[in-house]
Amino acid sequence: MQFHHHGYVSGDPRIQDAAGSGIDRPQELPDTMDVLIVGSGPAGMITAASLAQFPGVVTRLIERRPGRLAIGQADGIQSRSVETFQAFGFAERITAEAYRITQTVFWKPDPAAPHNIARAARAIDDPSGISEFPHLIVNQARVLDYFAEFAAHSPARITPDYGYEFVGLQVGSGEFPVTVRLRYTAGELQGQERVVKAKYVVGADGARSAVRSSINAVMAGEAANHAWGVMDILAITDFPDIRLKCAIQSGDGGNILLIPREGGSLFRMYIDLGVVSAEDQHNVRNTSIEQIIAKANQILHPYTLDVKSVAWHSVYEVGHRLTDRFDDVPIAEVGSRLPRVFITGDACHTHSAKAGQGMNVSMQDGFNLAWKLGHVLSGWSPESLLATYSAERQVIAKNLIDFDKQWSTLMATRPEDMADPTELEDFYVRTFEFPAGFMTEYQPSMVIAPATHQQLATGFPVGKRFKSAPVVRVCDANDVQLGHHHRADGRWRIYAFADSQAPTDAGAADAGVSLLNQWAEWISGAESPLARFTPQGADADAVFDVKVIYQEDYTEVELGQVPRVFLPRTGPFGLVDYEKVYAAGATDIFTERGLDRGGVVVVVRPDQYVANVLPLTATAELAKFFAGALLPQ
Ligand SMILES: Cc1cc2nc3c(=O)[nH]c(=O)nc-3n(C[C@H](O)[C@H](O)[C@H](O)COP(=O)(O)OP(=O)(O)OC[C@H]3O[C@@H](n4cnc5c(N)ncnc54)[C@H](O)[C@@H]3O)c2cc1C
């Protein structure tokens, strides 16, 4: 964490200086704004938290509830989400209060006594070390609290405007082309309507999204035909694996997904309530908690569950549905006009809760969209950038729905009806990377280059998320994770992995044979992307965070010989930023990530996805890439 560089900070260093729209931010919802976000769920809150780093953008978030979410909904946090939390600075704190999943245990009918259940198999979580972060369980409300804190501590000082319900919108023209109708849901004005205007609207208003209806986007897919009871409880039981994640299938066809919760006692049970017929008219939703508990005891036989307290319970029917588009541009008009209204999260895709995907994928929707809105509204990027959101996220949502259909069908299948008795756990292990959030691969676009030089960095696939690895920070010899310095601040990252010549070989440096030093000279030049796309008067690293990683041991890297572009002077005092110079370290990142010893440049987008891989000599290609994604300043 960098602080004091703008003057001594005595209080909480996570609270950044207010700036732009964050100074004297009006308490009351103003009549006009740049971005209006509807809904304070995971999709809405990550969008607001990301945009809070763009103080030049006036962002407001409305929520019809009178205050924060207190309980319920999601609890499954995939390790890709924890990587994202690291960018917002709260991965460590939320991990400290969460339950950590280490494995999933599969229980099935006891072959010797089929009316009893018996432990059948274990699947270790993340056997291949897909991420340095764990798979966690913690309540959705806490995730939202951390995003809310980050948004309130950021330069734009964003806090939700509770008590406003989105009613409808019209897209017209002018400076604020989107006219939005709202209704007060609390206070003396309750029930009254109000109109505000925005440049862009983000619908993060959940499965029954009114924003989606107002842009006539259509949810397609099968209606809800399977019901599940879910309860968060405190109970006494003799079930031995009560503190492990378990998939339980009983002889009489009932099954349970058991999720231990944070804090050491609470646990969640998803209990299969079976197929719902069309004639059911949602009556299944009236299933009482007593009936759910009775069903759980039936499935757990011969073990028993004595429930002492029910923190939360619900019955929900699972439908797998996907919207036809993620913004207000009809498919026939894609390419001929640009979006003004976006939808994210459950407003776009609904699926079962058991794969623990909803919150995780919803957050990645918001994380993908927000920096693009920030760049366009800050004048850094052309509006065409906004069209990449729907194109990128639609595909991911489709893959998610397909995956969840298979998983929830398998979960609801009786063991004796399976082709292979180990089908469930085999599927879990085989597809682990998907639910963990690591199968996302964005296709070439204005912000994803073709993988022409992929062989130079086989461990950083273009289009996939940047997989961090340990290095040594030269200035203080600390072992750190290279990717953990990628904060959610809307900046591009350019990692220059040095050729084996630099920097120790002073002779070589002067003789100009070090490709890295030649690249550093170019990137510091007047024609480089840094000069062309960094706003006048802004810090040298305001748009591009450029880092160097040397192959040598840190003791052989003399900071005095490191090109200045990696030691920029920033902030009001023009201090040197020492946190951009690294060395390979004990677990050599060049080996770990298959990096060419001749040097390679890896470009990473603000949402942590690898956008380009190039040799150090391909400066024209790098300039061309950024000329396609950014506007000259
Ligand atoms: C019972 C249950 C269990 C779940 N378990 C899991 C799990 O274990 N793991 C997982 O990943 N996912 C789970 N999910 C799904 C997960 O909760 C959702 O996918 C996630 O919350 C979606 O986030 P969102 O921001 O898109 O929408 P939501 O979280 O639904 O947030 C939408 C917000 O918009 C507000 N809103 C709605 N309409 C309006 C309006 N017109 N005006 C103003 N505000 C409005 C709502 O009040 C709400 O706060 C579960 C869902 C349920 C219902």
XYZ file of C-alpha atoms and ligand atoms in Angstrom:
686
model
C 0.000 0.000 0.000
C 1.508 3.337 -1.054
C 0.800 6.437 1.111
C 2.487 9.528 2.677
C 3.680 10.375 -0.917
C 1.060 13.101 -1.073
C 1.911 14.326 2.458
C 1.917 12.625 5.847
C -1.155 10.444 6.557
C -1.912 9.978 10.240
C -5.231 8.121 9.934
C -6.414 5.072 7.941
C -4.169 4.934 4.868
C -6.933 3.221 2.904
C -8.853 6.540 2.843
C -7.645 8.352 -0.292
C -7.832 12.131 -0.778
C -11.220 13.264 -2.076
C -11.001 14.747 -5.581
C -13.228 16.034 -8.404
C -16.835 14.903 -7.903
C -15.848 13.602 -4.456
C -15.288 17.100 -3.102
C -18.554 18.539 -1.715
C -20.462 15.617 -3.202
C -24.192 16.488 -2.859
C -26.006 14.369 -0.251
C -29.210 14.489 -2.276
C -29.425 12.699 -5.632
C -28.703 15.415 -8.252
C -30.850 15.948 -11.371
C -28.070 15.000 -13.753
C -25.117 12.602 -13.582
C -22.675 10.809 -15.865
C -23.492 7.265 -14.672
C -26.586 6.075 -12.810
C -26.246 2.545 -11.370
C -29.489 0.796 -10.372
C -29.096 -1.761 -7.557
C -26.584 -2.269 -4.737
C -26.017 -6.009 -5.148
C -22.583 -7.418 -6.102
C -22.825 -6.210 -9.713
C -23.836 -2.676 -8.719
C -21.401 -2.283 -5.840
C -18.291 -3.405 -7.761
C -19.267 -1.033 -10.598
C -19.612 1.866 -8.144
C -16.380 0.957 -6.322
C -14.463 0.856 -9.619
C -15.921 4.174 -10.837
C -15.092 5.767 -7.472
C -11.498 5.784 -8.725
C -12.551 8.172 -11.543
C -13.244 11.464 -9.681
C -13.848 13.230 -13.009
C -16.965 11.081 -13.467
C -20.173 11.848 -11.532
C -21.543 8.439 -10.513
C -24.639 7.720 -8.381
C -26.036 4.373 -7.265
C -29.721 4.037 -6.313
C -31.239 1.178 -4.312
C -34.902 0.655 -3.489
C -34.122 -0.958 -0.151
C -33.832 1.517 2.746
C -30.338 0.317 3.640
C -27.602 -2.326 3.269
C -28.362 -6.025 2.622
C -28.238 -7.658 6.049
C -28.494 -11.370 5.377
C -29.055 -14.105 2.826
C -28.370 -14.814 -0.815
C -24.908 -15.785 -1.940
C -21.983 -17.038 0.131
C -19.736 -18.861 -2.338
C -16.624 -16.842 -3.251
C -14.494 -18.311 -6.024
C -10.735 -17.722 -5.941
C -10.977 -15.539 -9.084
C -13.200 -13.232 -7.009
C -10.648 -13.148 -4.188
C -8.020 -12.132 -6.776
C -10.392 -9.305 -7.687
C -10.845 -8.378 -4.008
C -7.045 -8.066 -3.837
C -7.268 -5.288 -6.417
C -9.757 -3.514 -4.120
C -7.460 -4.050 -1.150
C -9.674 -6.303 1.007
C -8.683 -9.866 0.057
C -6.751 -10.368 3.279
C -9.467 -8.994 5.574
C -12.350 -10.920 4.018
C -10.281 -14.127 3.970
C -9.675 -13.655 7.708
C -13.419 -13.717 8.442
C -14.379 -16.364 5.846
C -14.653 -20.143 5.868
C -12.028 -21.666 3.566
C -13.036 -24.600 1.366
C -10.285 -27.212 1.124
C -12.267 -30.079 -0.392
C -15.690 -31.419 -1.303
C -16.814 -34.729 0.189
C -19.281 -36.871 -1.693
C -21.768 -38.965 0.355
C -23.965 -41.600 -1.325
C -26.305 -44.460 -0.358
C -24.390 -47.050 1.672
C -24.094 -50.086 -0.628
C -24.493 -52.305 2.460
C -27.534 -50.418 3.768
C -28.932 -48.196 0.976
C -31.333 -46.358 3.279
C -28.237 -44.987 5.046
C -25.721 -42.609 3.557
C -21.949 -43.255 3.598
C -18.854 -41.245 2.636
C -17.878 -42.196 -0.902
C -15.222 -39.791 -2.202
C -13.245 -36.578 -1.603
C -12.223 -33.992 -4.178
C -9.436 -31.641 -3.118
C -10.129 -27.998 -3.968
C -7.679 -26.534 -6.492
C -5.329 -29.537 -6.710
C -3.259 -27.819 -9.434
C -2.681 -24.464 -7.695
C -4.779 -22.515 -10.179
C -4.635 -19.469 -7.907
C -2.679 -18.299 -4.877
C -6.016 -17.335 -3.335
C -8.470 -19.708 -1.628
C -12.071 -20.649 -2.348
C -14.084 -18.949 0.396
C -17.499 -18.894 1.999
C -18.716 -15.628 3.502
C -22.022 -13.830 3.385
C -22.813 -11.667 0.353
C -23.677 -8.779 2.672
C -20.058 -8.648 3.881
C -18.740 -8.552 0.313
C -21.017 -5.590 -0.341
C -19.783 -3.899 2.865
C -16.190 -4.062 1.669
C -17.045 -2.637 -1.755
C -19.085 0.098 -0.059
C -16.108 0.970 2.152
C -13.746 1.082 -0.857
C -16.179 3.327 -2.795
C -16.607 5.703 0.163
C -12.814 5.880 0.749
C -12.022 6.528 -2.924
C -11.481 10.015 -4.464
C -15.093 10.198 -5.793
C -16.537 9.315 -2.309
C -19.457 7.249 -3.678
C -22.170 6.055 -1.265
C -25.522 4.426 -2.244
C -28.681 6.560 -2.506
C -31.125 4.299 -0.654
C -34.893 4.621 -0.961
C -35.144 5.149 -4.740
C -36.817 2.651 -7.063
C -36.075 2.632 -10.787
C -39.350 2.751 -12.744
C -38.412 3.302 -16.388
C -36.179 5.156 -18.888
C -36.085 6.742 -22.299
C -32.961 7.132 -24.444
C -32.956 10.411 -26.348
C -30.195 12.863 -27.293
C -28.328 15.780 -25.763
C -25.645 15.973 -23.083
C -27.595 13.664 -20.742
C -29.529 11.525 -23.236
C -31.033 9.005 -20.805
C -34.150 10.227 -18.959
C -34.934 8.068 -15.924
C -38.144 7.857 -13.858
C -37.675 7.032 -10.185
C -40.046 6.507 -7.254
C -39.267 7.245 -3.615
C -39.636 4.041 -1.530
C -39.055 5.613 1.871
C -39.367 8.911 3.780
C -41.969 11.675 3.478
C -41.873 11.570 -0.329
C -42.615 7.823 -0.408
C -44.585 6.852 -3.505
C -43.852 10.114 -5.330
C -41.974 10.025 -8.619
C -38.994 12.009 -9.825
C -37.074 12.340 -13.088
C -33.280 12.473 -13.417
C -31.004 12.465 -16.461
C -27.802 10.536 -17.087
C -25.212 9.942 -19.805
C -25.219 6.192 -19.091
C -27.365 3.842 -16.983
C -26.180 0.513 -15.543
C -28.951 -1.927 -14.599
C -27.684 -4.072 -11.709
C -31.189 -4.645 -10.442
C -31.281 -8.433 -10.230
C -33.217 -11.293 -11.777
C -36.477 -9.345 -12.209
C -34.655 -6.318 -13.677
C -36.841 -3.334 -14.586
C -33.920 -1.816 -16.501
C -33.800 -4.952 -18.708
C -37.517 -4.586 -19.463
C -37.110 -0.880 -20.234
C -34.588 -1.690 -23.013
C -36.702 -4.619 -24.235
C -33.906 -7.108 -23.709
C -35.394 -10.598 -23.540
C -34.525 -13.378 -21.102
C -34.572 -16.728 -22.881
C -34.152 -20.241 -21.509
C -36.092 -22.788 -19.555
C -38.413 -21.538 -16.848
C -37.876 -22.563 -13.255
C -38.621 -26.285 -13.020
C -36.669 -27.417 -9.995
C -37.085 -26.151 -6.447
C -34.590 -25.977 -3.632
C -34.953 -25.103 0.010
C -31.991 -23.246 1.504
C -31.388 -22.565 5.184
C -28.575 -20.995 7.210
C -28.749 -22.710 10.597
C -27.163 -23.430 13.945
C -27.762 -27.057 14.888
C -26.544 -30.073 16.786
C -25.791 -33.108 14.640
C -23.831 -36.336 14.635
C -23.055 -35.974 10.914
C -19.226 -36.214 10.994
C -18.436 -33.934 8.029
C -20.574 -31.016 9.161
C -17.600 -28.606 8.813
C -16.720 -29.775 5.289
C -18.430 -28.914 1.983
C -20.480 -31.999 1.091
C -22.599 -33.185 -1.831
C -24.990 -35.730 -0.298
C -27.157 -38.099 -2.342
C -29.469 -40.424 -0.435
C -31.074 -43.696 -1.412
C -34.587 -42.265 -1.586
C -33.499 -39.672 -4.159
C -33.209 -36.657 -1.969
C -29.984 -34.705 -1.950
C -28.304 -31.920 -0.041
C -25.465 -29.514 -0.743
C -23.884 -28.701 2.632
C -21.844 -25.489 2.881
C -20.071 -24.747 6.203
C -20.176 -21.033 6.848
C -17.821 -18.507 8.353
C -17.462 -18.254 12.118
C -17.080 -21.951 12.990
C -20.731 -22.929 13.704
C -23.182 -21.674 11.126
C -23.799 -23.813 8.043
C -25.986 -23.665 4.955
C -27.952 -26.527 3.476
C -29.471 -26.571 0.026
C -32.174 -29.253 0.100
C -33.572 -30.597 -3.108
C -37.360 -30.151 -3.138
C -37.684 -31.858 -6.520
C -39.129 -31.039 -9.931
C -41.837 -28.399 -9.986
C -44.776 -29.025 -12.331
C -46.180 -26.170 -14.358
C -49.443 -26.466 -12.429
C -47.603 -25.837 -9.133
C -48.146 -22.041 -9.451
C -45.129 -21.439 -7.201
C -46.900 -23.168 -4.288
C -43.602 -24.832 -3.537
C -42.444 -21.462 -2.220
C -44.801 -22.024 0.711
C -42.740 -24.999 1.866
C -42.223 -24.322 5.552
C -38.866 -24.348 7.319
C -40.161 -27.289 9.364
C -40.761 -29.261 6.143
C -37.280 -28.347 4.875
C -35.680 -29.509 8.136
C -37.704 -32.748 8.042
C -36.540 -33.378 4.472
C -32.951 -32.776 5.495
C -33.220 -35.293 8.328
C -34.719 -37.829 5.923
C -31.794 -37.430 3.509
C -29.101 -37.469 6.250
C -30.276 -40.808 7.684
C -28.875 -42.423 9.874
C -27.521 -39.073 11.077
C -29.781 -36.503 12.679
C -30.043 -32.696 12.663
C -31.385 -30.877 15.754
C -31.858 -27.281 14.582
C -31.411 -24.674 17.333
C -31.631 -21.452 15.303
C -32.512 -20.490 11.709
C -30.626 -17.346 10.623
C -32.193 -17.289 7.180
C -34.114 -19.572 4.864
C -35.721 -19.424 1.464
C -37.207 -21.574 -1.249
C -36.263 -20.777 -4.792
C -36.967 -22.339 -8.145
C -34.094 -22.721 -10.546
C -34.391 -21.611 -14.130
C -31.495 -21.261 -16.526
C -32.084 -18.081 -18.435
C -29.917 -15.677 -20.419
C -30.659 -12.262 -21.895
C -30.299 -11.729 -25.654
C -27.992 -8.724 -25.077
C -26.222 -6.871 -22.289
C -27.006 -3.333 -23.501
C -29.690 -1.286 -25.253
C -28.389 -1.780 -28.812
C -30.708 -4.197 -30.645
C -28.770 -7.038 -32.306
C -29.677 -5.715 -35.755
C -28.113 -2.350 -34.917
C -24.845 -3.607 -33.375
C -21.985 -1.709 -35.029
C -24.250 1.103 -36.248
C -24.957 2.732 -32.892
C -23.376 2.759 -29.442
C -24.928 1.740 -26.106
C -26.267 4.103 -23.469
C -27.826 1.531 -21.118
C -26.142 -1.643 -19.811
C -27.343 -4.579 -17.704
C -25.167 -6.699 -15.444
C -25.399 -9.690 -13.106
C -28.657 -11.530 -12.473
C -30.373 -9.012 -14.729
C -28.579 -10.871 -17.560
C -28.221 -14.476 -16.403
C -29.992 -16.658 -13.834
C -29.013 -20.174 -12.821
C -28.903 -22.400 -9.780
C -27.187 -21.247 -6.638
C -25.487 -24.561 -6.093
C -22.610 -23.923 -8.446
C -21.971 -20.781 -6.389
C -21.625 -18.702 -9.531
C -24.197 -15.922 -9.425
C -22.390 -13.403 -7.271
C -18.997 -14.262 -8.717
C -19.999 -13.845 -12.346
C -22.082 -10.764 -11.522
C -19.021 -9.084 -10.059
C -16.965 -9.857 -13.150
C -19.692 -8.245 -15.289
C -19.365 -5.012 -13.305
C -15.542 -5.187 -13.209
C -15.489 -5.577 -17.006
C -17.828 -2.630 -17.664
C -16.759 -0.029 -15.066
C -13.228 0.811 -16.249
C -14.542 1.139 -19.790
C -17.143 3.696 -18.642
C -14.439 5.461 -16.618
C -12.079 5.671 -19.595
C -14.759 6.913 -22.013
C -16.157 9.508 -19.583
C -12.643 10.703 -18.723
C -11.957 11.241 -22.428
C -9.233 8.574 -22.439
C -10.992 6.127 -24.809
C -13.455 6.273 -27.746
C -17.145 5.414 -26.996
C -16.790 2.331 -29.225
C -14.992 0.723 -26.256
C -18.391 0.359 -24.539
C -19.644 -2.024 -27.218
C -17.028 -4.581 -26.140
C -18.831 -5.155 -22.808
C -21.847 -7.014 -24.201
C -19.690 -8.858 -26.728
C -17.264 -10.081 -24.029
C -19.671 -10.937 -21.218
C -22.463 -12.515 -23.236
C -20.234 -15.432 -24.206
C -19.109 -15.987 -20.616
C -22.695 -16.005 -19.363
C -23.668 -18.554 -22.002
C -20.818 -20.848 -20.952
C -21.892 -20.405 -17.338
C -25.475 -21.402 -18.052
C -24.350 -24.478 -20.007
C -22.048 -25.501 -17.182
C -24.672 -24.944 -14.489
C -27.278 -26.936 -16.383
C -24.975 -29.956 -16.354
C -23.956 -29.520 -12.712
C -27.434 -28.954 -11.284
C -28.877 -31.819 -13.356
C -26.161 -34.144 -12.060
C -26.758 -32.914 -8.492
C -30.448 -33.751 -8.829
C -29.836 -37.190 -10.420
C -30.290 -40.351 -8.335
C -27.001 -42.267 -8.034
C -28.553 -45.392 -9.529
C -29.638 -43.404 -12.579
C -26.083 -42.293 -13.328
C -24.129 -43.914 -16.162
C -21.121 -44.161 -13.850
C -21.383 -44.179 -10.009
C -18.523 -41.628 -9.759
C -19.964 -39.328 -12.446
C -20.710 -36.484 -10.020
C -17.267 -36.191 -8.423
C -15.538 -36.827 -11.772
C -17.468 -33.939 -13.325
C -16.574 -31.735 -10.316
C -12.841 -32.435 -10.655
C -12.818 -32.302 -14.470
C -14.509 -28.911 -14.665
C -12.991 -27.314 -11.534
C -11.340 -24.430 -13.439
C -14.713 -23.220 -14.729
C -16.644 -22.546 -11.532
C -13.438 -21.162 -10.021
C -13.709 -18.403 -12.616
C -10.593 -19.128 -14.679
C -12.052 -20.300 -17.969
C -12.886 -16.771 -19.083
C -11.011 -15.995 -22.301
C -11.879 -12.767 -24.112
C -11.602 -12.820 -27.887
C -9.625 -10.328 -30.033
C -11.120 -6.824 -30.053
C -9.908 -3.236 -29.742
C -8.695 -4.168 -26.223
C -7.525 -7.766 -26.833
C -4.766 -8.284 -29.406
C -4.278 -11.457 -31.483
C -1.973 -13.908 -29.661
C 0.668 -13.632 -32.391
C 3.637 -13.796 -29.993
C 2.092 -16.073 -27.354
C 5.118 -18.376 -27.462
C 7.127 -15.649 -25.733
C 4.927 -15.867 -22.611
C 3.104 -19.186 -22.538
C 2.079 -18.635 -18.902
C 0.179 -15.423 -19.684
C -2.429 -16.460 -22.295
C -3.834 -13.442 -24.132
C -7.505 -12.942 -23.231
C -7.228 -14.752 -19.890
C -6.679 -13.221 -16.457
C -3.100 -12.340 -15.471
C -1.941 -15.171 -13.217
C 0.251 -13.616 -10.530
C 3.578 -15.123 -9.464
C 6.153 -14.381 -6.771
C 9.020 -11.913 -7.464
C 11.368 -9.783 -5.357
C 10.799 -6.030 -5.119
C 14.311 -4.695 -5.597
C 14.079 -1.518 -3.506
C 13.299 -3.337 -0.230
C 14.139 -6.973 -1.114
C 10.607 -8.036 -0.200
C 9.141 -11.210 -1.701
C 5.854 -10.094 -3.212
C 3.231 -11.330 -5.654
C 3.684 -9.334 -8.887
C -0.058 -9.249 -9.622
C -1.010 -8.038 -6.155
C 0.110 -4.501 -6.990
C -2.525 -4.386 -9.712
C -4.975 -2.150 -7.876
C -8.536 -1.488 -9.130
C -7.546 2.059 -10.134
C -8.518 1.951 -13.812
C -4.932 1.907 -15.112
C -3.305 -0.313 -17.738
C -0.342 -2.416 -16.615
C 2.688 -2.886 -18.857
C 5.141 -5.512 -17.589
C 8.551 -5.395 -19.273
C 10.301 -8.707 -18.625
C 13.963 -7.924 -19.249
C 16.320 -9.671 -21.623
C 19.270 -11.385 -20.004
C 21.606 -8.464 -20.898
C 20.206 -5.797 -18.655
C 21.037 -4.070 -16.230
C 24.070 -5.446 -14.553
C 26.134 -5.301 -17.731
C 26.773 -1.537 -17.648
C 28.966 -1.910 -20.723
C 26.136 -3.653 -22.517
C 23.679 -1.007 -21.364
C 25.779 1.829 -22.688
C 26.533 -0.123 -25.829
C 22.812 -0.252 -26.249
C 22.685 -4.000 -26.745
C 20.206 -4.406 -23.938
C 16.807 -4.697 -25.652
C 15.157 -3.647 -22.424
C 17.119 -0.393 -22.259
C 16.293 0.326 -25.896
C 12.612 -0.366 -25.141
C 12.770 1.867 -22.054
C 14.213 4.668 -24.150
C 11.401 4.300 -26.684
C 8.620 4.128 -24.098
C 10.005 7.343 -22.536
C 10.047 9.056 -25.936
C 7.679 11.693 -27.302
C 5.998 9.227 -29.702
C 5.366 6.531 -27.108
C 1.879 5.614 -25.798
C 2.837 7.075 -22.439
C 3.420 10.512 -24.010
C 0.462 10.302 -26.396
C -2.238 8.957 -24.063
C -1.391 10.364 -20.623
C -3.343 13.606 -19.934
C -1.257 16.777 -19.821
C -0.110 17.586 -16.298
C -1.070 14.162 -14.928
C 1.443 11.889 -13.196
C 3.611 9.888 -15.621
C 1.884 6.707 -14.458
C -1.685 8.105 -14.388
C -2.852 5.818 -17.238
C -0.006 3.284 -17.559
C 1.621 1.510 -14.609
C 4.891 0.353 -16.225
C 6.957 -2.222 -14.343
C 10.235 -4.053 -15.068
C 11.165 -7.558 -13.965
C 14.834 -8.577 -14.253
C 16.107 -12.130 -14.606
C 19.004 -11.585 -12.210
C 18.984 -11.872 -8.433
C 17.858 -8.597 -6.865
C 21.310 -8.058 -5.357
C 22.637 -7.662 -8.917
C 20.113 -4.975 -9.904
C 21.512 -1.504 -9.242
C 18.620 0.971 -9.079
C 21.069 3.614 -10.265
C 21.342 1.752 -13.591
C 17.629 1.118 -14.025
C 16.011 3.254 -16.770
C 14.139 6.227 -15.244
C 10.813 5.223 -16.771
C 10.674 2.445 -14.137
C 11.454 4.930 -11.343
C 9.031 7.745 -12.228
C 8.736 10.913 -10.182
C 5.092 11.275 -9.171
C 2.784 13.191 -6.827
C 2.901 16.790 -5.532
C 6.504 16.429 -4.368
C 7.771 14.568 -7.460
C 8.993 11.681 -5.315
C 10.528 8.587 -6.911
C 8.129 5.627 -7.015
C 10.271 2.609 -6.093
C 7.553 -0.042 -6.468
C 8.010 -0.768 -10.174
C 11.367 -2.570 -10.240
C 11.444 -6.322 -9.557
C 13.750 -9.298 -9.898
C 12.900 -12.892 -10.683
C 13.297 -14.328 -7.161
C 13.574 -17.912 -5.869
C 10.645 -19.374 -7.844
C 11.786 -17.816 -11.084
C 8.778 -16.149 -12.748
C 10.511 -16.513 -16.135
C 10.406 -20.291 -15.704
C 7.025 -20.368 -13.910
C 5.302 -18.414 -16.655
C 7.294 -19.646 -19.682
C 8.834 -16.242 -20.443
C 11.379 -15.875 -23.240
C 14.851 -15.005 -21.929
C 15.196 -12.558 -24.811
C 12.663 -10.359 -23.027
C 8.900 -9.877 -23.484
C 6.255 -7.216 -22.870
C 2.953 -8.276 -21.272
C 0.086 -5.749 -21.388
C -2.729 -6.160 -18.841
C -6.102 -4.373 -18.877
C -7.493 -2.572 -15.822
C -9.718 -5.643 -15.141
C -6.637 -7.900 -14.882
C -7.040 -9.619 -18.290
C -3.960 -10.041 -20.508
C -4.470 -7.826 -23.579
C -1.212 -8.320 -25.468
C 2.128 -10.166 -25.500
C 4.961 -8.711 -27.595
C 8.740 -8.932 -28.010
C 10.679 -5.928 -26.671
C 11.464 -4.968 -30.260
C 7.780 -4.711 -31.354
C 7.395 -1.060 -30.332
C 5.371 -0.111 -33.424
C 2.920 -2.925 -32.706
C 2.525 -1.807 -29.113
C 1.950 1.798 -30.210
C -0.631 0.597 -32.753
C -2.430 -1.474 -30.131
C -2.861 1.458 -27.762
C -3.776 3.818 -30.603
C -6.775 1.536 -31.150
C -7.895 1.626 -27.511
C -7.057 5.160 -26.342
C -7.507 8.765 -27.476
C -4.518 11.135 -27.801
C -4.488 13.523 -24.872
C -31.219 -17.965 -2.140
C -30.080 -17.575 -2.971
C -28.889 -18.158 -2.744
C -27.831 -17.827 -3.554
N -26.627 -18.442 -3.304
C -25.594 -18.124 -4.091
C -24.279 -18.652 -3.829
O -24.093 -19.438 -2.908
N -23.231 -18.212 -4.607
C -23.438 -17.336 -5.628
O -22.480 -16.966 -6.311
N -24.676 -16.827 -5.899
C -25.741 -17.202 -5.152
N -26.958 -16.628 -5.376
C -27.100 -15.723 -6.494
C -26.560 -14.395 -6.086
O -27.100 -13.928 -4.882
C -26.902 -13.466 -7.217
O -26.400 -14.044 -8.395
C -26.236 -12.118 -7.030
O -26.736 -11.510 -5.885
C -26.508 -11.284 -8.261
O -26.043 -10.022 -8.015
P -26.740 -8.785 -8.716
O -25.967 -7.603 -8.215
O -26.839 -9.008 -10.154
O -28.247 -8.773 -8.196
P -28.853 -8.723 -6.741
O -27.912 -9.195 -5.716
O -30.163 -9.380 -6.844
O -29.038 -7.152 -6.459
C -29.991 -6.377 -7.131
C -30.274 -5.165 -6.258
O -31.106 -4.279 -6.995
C -32.135 -3.787 -6.163
N -33.253 -3.465 -7.052
C -33.990 -4.347 -7.761
N -34.889 -3.678 -8.519
C -34.705 -2.348 -8.279
C -35.312 -1.155 -8.770
N -36.303 -1.205 -9.666
N -34.867 0.036 -8.311
C -33.845 0.106 -7.408
N -33.220 -1.005 -6.893
C -33.640 -2.210 -7.344
C -32.420 -4.949 -5.210
O -33.018 -4.482 -4.020
C -31.013 -5.514 -4.980
O -30.373 -4.889 -3.909
C -28.019 -16.898 -4.591
C -29.255 -16.255 -4.815
C -30.270 -16.604 -3.999
C -31.590 -15.934 -4.236
